Short mmCIF file of N, CA and C in Angstrom, two decimals:
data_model
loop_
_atom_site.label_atom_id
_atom_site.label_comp_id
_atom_site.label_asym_id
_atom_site.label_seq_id
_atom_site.Cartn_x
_atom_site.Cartn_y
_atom_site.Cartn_z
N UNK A 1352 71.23 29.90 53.03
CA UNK A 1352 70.68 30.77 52.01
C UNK A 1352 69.28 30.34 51.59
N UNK A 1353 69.21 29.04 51.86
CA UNK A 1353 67.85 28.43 50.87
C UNK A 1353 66.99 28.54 51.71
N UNK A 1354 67.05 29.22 53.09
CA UNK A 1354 66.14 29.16 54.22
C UNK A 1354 65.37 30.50 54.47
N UNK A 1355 66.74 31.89 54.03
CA UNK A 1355 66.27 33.34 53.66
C UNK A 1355 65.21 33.28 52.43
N UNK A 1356 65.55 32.65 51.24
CA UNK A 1356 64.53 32.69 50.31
C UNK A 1356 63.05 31.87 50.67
N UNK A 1357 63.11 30.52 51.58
CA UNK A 1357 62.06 30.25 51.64
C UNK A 1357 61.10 31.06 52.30
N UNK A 1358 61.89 31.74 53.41
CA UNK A 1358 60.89 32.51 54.79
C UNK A 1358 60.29 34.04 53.74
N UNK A 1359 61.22 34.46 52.38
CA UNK A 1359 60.46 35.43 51.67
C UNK A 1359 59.28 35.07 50.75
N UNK A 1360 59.58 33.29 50.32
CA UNK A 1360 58.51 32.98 49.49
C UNK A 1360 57.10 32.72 50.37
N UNK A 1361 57.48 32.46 51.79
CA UNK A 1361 56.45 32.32 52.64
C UNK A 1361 55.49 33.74 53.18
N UNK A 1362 56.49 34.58 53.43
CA UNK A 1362 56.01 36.31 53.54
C UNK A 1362 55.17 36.45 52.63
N UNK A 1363 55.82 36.59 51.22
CA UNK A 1363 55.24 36.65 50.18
C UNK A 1363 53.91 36.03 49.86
N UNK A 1364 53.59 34.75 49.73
CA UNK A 1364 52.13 34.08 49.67
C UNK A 1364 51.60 34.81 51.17
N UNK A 1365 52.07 34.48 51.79
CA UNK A 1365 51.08 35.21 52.99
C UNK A 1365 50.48 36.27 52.49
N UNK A 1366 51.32 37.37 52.25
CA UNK A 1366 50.73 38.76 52.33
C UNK A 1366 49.81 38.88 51.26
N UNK A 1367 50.10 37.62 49.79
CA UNK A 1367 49.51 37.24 48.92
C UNK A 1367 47.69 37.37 49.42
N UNK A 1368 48.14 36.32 50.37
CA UNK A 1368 46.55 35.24 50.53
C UNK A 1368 45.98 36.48 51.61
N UNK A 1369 46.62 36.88 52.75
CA UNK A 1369 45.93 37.97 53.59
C UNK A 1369 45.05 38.88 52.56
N UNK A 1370 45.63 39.38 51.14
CA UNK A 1370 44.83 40.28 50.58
C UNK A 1370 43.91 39.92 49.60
N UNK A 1371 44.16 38.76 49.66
CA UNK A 1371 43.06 38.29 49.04
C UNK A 1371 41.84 38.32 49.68
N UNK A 1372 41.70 37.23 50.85
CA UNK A 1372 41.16 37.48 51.78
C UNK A 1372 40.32 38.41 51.88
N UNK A 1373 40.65 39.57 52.15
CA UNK A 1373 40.52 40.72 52.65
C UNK A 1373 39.36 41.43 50.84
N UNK A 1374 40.27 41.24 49.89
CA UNK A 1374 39.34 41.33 48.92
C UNK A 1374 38.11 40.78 48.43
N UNK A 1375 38.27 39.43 49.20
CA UNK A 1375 36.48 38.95 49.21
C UNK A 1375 35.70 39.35 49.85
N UNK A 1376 36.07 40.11 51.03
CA UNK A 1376 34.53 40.40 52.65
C UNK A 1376 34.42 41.69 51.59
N UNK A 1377 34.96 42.43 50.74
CA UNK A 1377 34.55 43.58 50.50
C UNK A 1377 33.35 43.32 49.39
N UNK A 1378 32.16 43.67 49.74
CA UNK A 1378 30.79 43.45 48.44
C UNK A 1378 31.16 43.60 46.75
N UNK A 1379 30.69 42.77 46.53
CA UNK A 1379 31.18 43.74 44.99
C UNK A 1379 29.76 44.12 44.41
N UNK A 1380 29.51 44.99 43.56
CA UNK A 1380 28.56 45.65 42.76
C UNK A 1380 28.45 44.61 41.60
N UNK A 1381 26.36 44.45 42.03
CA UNK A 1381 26.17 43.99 40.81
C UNK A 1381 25.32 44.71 40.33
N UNK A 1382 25.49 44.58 39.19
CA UNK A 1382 23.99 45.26 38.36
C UNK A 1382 23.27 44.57 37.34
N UNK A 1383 22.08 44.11 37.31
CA UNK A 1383 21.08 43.33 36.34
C UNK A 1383 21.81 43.79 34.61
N UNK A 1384 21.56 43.28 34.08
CA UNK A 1384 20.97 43.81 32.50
C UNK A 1384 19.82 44.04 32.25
N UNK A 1385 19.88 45.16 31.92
CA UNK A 1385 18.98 46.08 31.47
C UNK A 1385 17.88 45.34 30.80
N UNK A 1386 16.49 45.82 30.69
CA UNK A 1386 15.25 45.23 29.44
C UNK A 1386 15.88 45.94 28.36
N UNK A 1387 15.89 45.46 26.80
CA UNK A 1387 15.82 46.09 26.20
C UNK A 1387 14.44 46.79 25.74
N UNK A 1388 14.91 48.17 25.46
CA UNK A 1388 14.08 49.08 24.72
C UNK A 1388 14.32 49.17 23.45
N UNK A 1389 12.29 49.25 22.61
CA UNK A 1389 12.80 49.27 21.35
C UNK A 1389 11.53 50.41 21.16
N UNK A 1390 12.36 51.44 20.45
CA UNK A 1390 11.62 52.32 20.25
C UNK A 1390 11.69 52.58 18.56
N UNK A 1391 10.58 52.72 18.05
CA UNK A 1391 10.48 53.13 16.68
C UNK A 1391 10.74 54.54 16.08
N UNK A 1392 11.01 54.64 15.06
CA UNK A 1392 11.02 56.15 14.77
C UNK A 1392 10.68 57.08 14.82
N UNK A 1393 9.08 56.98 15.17
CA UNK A 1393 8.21 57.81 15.58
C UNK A 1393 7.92 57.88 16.67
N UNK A 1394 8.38 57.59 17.83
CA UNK A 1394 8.43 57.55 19.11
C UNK A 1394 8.16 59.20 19.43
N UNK A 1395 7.51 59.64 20.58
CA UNK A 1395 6.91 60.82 20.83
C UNK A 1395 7.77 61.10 22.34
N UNK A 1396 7.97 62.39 22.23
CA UNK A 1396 9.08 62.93 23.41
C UNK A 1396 8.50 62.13 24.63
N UNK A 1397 7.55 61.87 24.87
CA UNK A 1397 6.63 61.63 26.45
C UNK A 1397 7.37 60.38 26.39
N UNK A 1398 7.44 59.30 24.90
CA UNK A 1398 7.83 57.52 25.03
C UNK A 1398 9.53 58.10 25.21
N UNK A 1399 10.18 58.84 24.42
CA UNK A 1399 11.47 58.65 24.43
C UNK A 1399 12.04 59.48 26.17
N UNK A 1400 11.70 60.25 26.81
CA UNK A 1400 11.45 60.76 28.12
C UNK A 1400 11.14 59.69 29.20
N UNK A 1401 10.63 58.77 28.72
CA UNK A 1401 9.96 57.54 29.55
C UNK A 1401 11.27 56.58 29.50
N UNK A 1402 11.53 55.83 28.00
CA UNK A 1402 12.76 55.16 28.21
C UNK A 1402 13.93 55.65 28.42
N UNK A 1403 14.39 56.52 28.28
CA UNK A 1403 15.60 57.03 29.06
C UNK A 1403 15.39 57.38 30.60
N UNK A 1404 14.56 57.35 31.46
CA UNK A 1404 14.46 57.80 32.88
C UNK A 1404 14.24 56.21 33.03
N UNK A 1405 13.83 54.80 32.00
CA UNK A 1405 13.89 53.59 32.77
C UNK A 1405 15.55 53.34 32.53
N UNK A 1406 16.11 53.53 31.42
CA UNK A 1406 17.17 53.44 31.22
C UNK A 1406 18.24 53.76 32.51
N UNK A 1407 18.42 55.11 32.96
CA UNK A 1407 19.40 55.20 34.05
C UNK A 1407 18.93 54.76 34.82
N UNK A 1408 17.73 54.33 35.57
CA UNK A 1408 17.11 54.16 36.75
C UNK A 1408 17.49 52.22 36.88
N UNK A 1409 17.81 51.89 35.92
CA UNK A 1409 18.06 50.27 35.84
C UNK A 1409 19.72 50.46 35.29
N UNK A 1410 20.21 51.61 35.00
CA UNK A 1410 21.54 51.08 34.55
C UNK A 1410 22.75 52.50 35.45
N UNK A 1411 22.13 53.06 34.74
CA UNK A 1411 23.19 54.25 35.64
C UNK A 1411 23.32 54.55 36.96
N UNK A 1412 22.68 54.12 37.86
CA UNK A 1412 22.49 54.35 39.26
C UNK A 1412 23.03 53.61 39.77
N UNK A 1413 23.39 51.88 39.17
CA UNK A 1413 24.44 50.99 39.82
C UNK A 1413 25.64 51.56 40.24
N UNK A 1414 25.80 52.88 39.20
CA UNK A 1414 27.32 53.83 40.11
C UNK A 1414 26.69 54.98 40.32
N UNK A 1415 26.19 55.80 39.59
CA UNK A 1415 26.07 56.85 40.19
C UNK A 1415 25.18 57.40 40.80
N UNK A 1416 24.75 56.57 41.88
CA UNK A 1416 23.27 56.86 42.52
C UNK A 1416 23.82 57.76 43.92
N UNK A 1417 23.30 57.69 44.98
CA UNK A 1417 23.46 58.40 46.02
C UNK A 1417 24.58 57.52 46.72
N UNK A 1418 25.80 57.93 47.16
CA UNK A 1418 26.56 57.55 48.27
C UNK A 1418 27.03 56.47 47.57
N UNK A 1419 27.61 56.50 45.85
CA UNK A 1419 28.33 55.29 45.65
C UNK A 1419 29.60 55.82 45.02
N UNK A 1420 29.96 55.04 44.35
CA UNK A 1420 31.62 55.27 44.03
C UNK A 1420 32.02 56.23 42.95
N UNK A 1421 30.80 56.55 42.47
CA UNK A 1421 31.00 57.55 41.05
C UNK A 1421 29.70 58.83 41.18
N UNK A 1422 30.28 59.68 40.99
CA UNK A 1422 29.40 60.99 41.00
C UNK A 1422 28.23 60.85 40.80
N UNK A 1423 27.09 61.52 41.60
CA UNK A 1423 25.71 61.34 40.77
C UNK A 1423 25.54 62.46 39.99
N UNK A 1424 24.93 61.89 38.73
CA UNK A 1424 24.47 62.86 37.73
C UNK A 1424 23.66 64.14 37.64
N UNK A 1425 22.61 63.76 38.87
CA UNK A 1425 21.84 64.76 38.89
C UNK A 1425 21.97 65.87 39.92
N UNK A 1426 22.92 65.58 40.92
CA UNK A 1426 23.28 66.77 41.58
C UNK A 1426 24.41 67.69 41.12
N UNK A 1427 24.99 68.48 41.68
CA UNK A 1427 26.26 69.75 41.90
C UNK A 1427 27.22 68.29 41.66
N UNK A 1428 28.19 68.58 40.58
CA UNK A 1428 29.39 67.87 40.67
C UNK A 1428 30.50 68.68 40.96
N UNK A 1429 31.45 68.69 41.70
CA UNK A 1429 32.36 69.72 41.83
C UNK A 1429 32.17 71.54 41.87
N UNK A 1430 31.01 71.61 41.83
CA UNK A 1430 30.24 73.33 41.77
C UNK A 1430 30.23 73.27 39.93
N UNK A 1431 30.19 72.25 39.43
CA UNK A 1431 29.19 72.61 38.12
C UNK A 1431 28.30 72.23 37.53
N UNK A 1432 27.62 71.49 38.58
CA UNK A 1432 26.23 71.18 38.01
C UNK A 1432 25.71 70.80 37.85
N UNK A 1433 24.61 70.10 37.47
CA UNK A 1433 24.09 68.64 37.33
C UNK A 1433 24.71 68.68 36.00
N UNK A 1434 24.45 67.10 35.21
CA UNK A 1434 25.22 66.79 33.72
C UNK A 1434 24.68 67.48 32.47
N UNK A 1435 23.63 68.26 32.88
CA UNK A 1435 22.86 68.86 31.74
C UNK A 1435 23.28 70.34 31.77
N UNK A 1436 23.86 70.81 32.82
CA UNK A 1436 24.33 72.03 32.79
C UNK A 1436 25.98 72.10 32.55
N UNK A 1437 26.13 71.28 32.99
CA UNK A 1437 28.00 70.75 32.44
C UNK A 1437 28.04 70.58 30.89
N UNK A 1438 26.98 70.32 30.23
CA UNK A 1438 26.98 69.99 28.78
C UNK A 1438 27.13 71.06 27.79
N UNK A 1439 26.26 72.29 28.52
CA UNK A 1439 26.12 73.55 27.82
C UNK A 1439 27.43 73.80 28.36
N UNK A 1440 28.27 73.79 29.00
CA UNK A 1440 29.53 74.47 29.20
C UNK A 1440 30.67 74.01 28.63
N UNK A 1441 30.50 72.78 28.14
CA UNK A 1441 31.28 72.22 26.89
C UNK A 1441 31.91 72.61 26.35
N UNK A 1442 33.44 72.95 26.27
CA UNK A 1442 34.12 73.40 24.62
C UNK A 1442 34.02 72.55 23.98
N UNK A 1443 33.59 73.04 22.98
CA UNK A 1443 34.36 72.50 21.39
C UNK A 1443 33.20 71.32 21.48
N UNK A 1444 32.01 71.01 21.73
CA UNK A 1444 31.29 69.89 21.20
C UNK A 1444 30.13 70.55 21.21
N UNK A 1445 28.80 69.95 20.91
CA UNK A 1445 27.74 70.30 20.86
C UNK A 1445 26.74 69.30 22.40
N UNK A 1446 26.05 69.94 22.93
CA UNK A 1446 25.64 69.28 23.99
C UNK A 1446 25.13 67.92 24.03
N UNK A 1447 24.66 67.37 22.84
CA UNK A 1447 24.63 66.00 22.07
C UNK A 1447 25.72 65.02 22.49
N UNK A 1448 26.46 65.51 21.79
CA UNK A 1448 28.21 64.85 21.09
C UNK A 1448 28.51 65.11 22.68
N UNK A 1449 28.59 66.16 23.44
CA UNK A 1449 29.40 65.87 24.86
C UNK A 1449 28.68 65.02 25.76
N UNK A 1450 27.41 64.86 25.94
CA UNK A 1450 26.75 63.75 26.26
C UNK A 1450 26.73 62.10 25.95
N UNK A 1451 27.34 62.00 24.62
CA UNK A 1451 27.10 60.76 24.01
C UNK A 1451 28.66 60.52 24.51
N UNK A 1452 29.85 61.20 24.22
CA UNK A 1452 31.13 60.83 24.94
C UNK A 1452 31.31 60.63 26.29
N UNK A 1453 30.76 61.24 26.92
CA UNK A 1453 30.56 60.98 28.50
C UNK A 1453 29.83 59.33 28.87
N UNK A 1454 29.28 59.61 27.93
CA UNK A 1454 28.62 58.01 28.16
C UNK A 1454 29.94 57.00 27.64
N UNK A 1455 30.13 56.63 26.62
CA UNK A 1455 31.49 56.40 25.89
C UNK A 1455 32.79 56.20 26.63
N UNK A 1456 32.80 57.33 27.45
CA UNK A 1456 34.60 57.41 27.99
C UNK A 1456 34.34 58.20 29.34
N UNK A 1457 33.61 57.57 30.47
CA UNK A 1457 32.66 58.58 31.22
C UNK A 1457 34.72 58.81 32.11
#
């Protein structure tokens, strides 16, 4: 009997360590931290237009850039749209508030 359980505790770590294995050759995603941006209150559409296009371009593209694991933003997602046209189609939020949750709970 003590010979059936060893040859399963042995299966067992095996198939253990094989996937492990196997989980390291696969790359993992890194992504920097971001510069912070500090923008003042009076910031002018051209500065706030500027840090948000450095913003995704250093943070959002680690997934959702071309050919990675999460949708890109700026093309057709499923036939609706890029994320700015998905926003206006929103129930029940304001294109703001459905933007700021998407970020939140993407």
């Amino acid at each position: 009997m003590w010979r059936i359980n060893l040859a399963i505790v042995a299966v067992t770590v095996g198939v253990i360590g094989f996937y492990t294995m196997v989980a390291h050759l696969i790359p993992q995603l890194e992504s920097e931290v971001p510069a912070p941006v500090s923008l003042g209150s009076g910031a002018s559409t051209d500065q706030l237009v500027a840090a948000g296009e450095q913003i995704y371009h250093q943070v959002c593209t680690a997934c959702h850039g071309l050919g990675t694991r999460a949708p890109n933003l700026l093309t057709d997602h499923a036939g609706q749209g890029p994320i700015g046209a998905r926003c206006a189609a929103a129930r029940g939020a304001a294109c703001k508030d459905y933007l700021h949750q998407s970020l939140l709970s993407p």
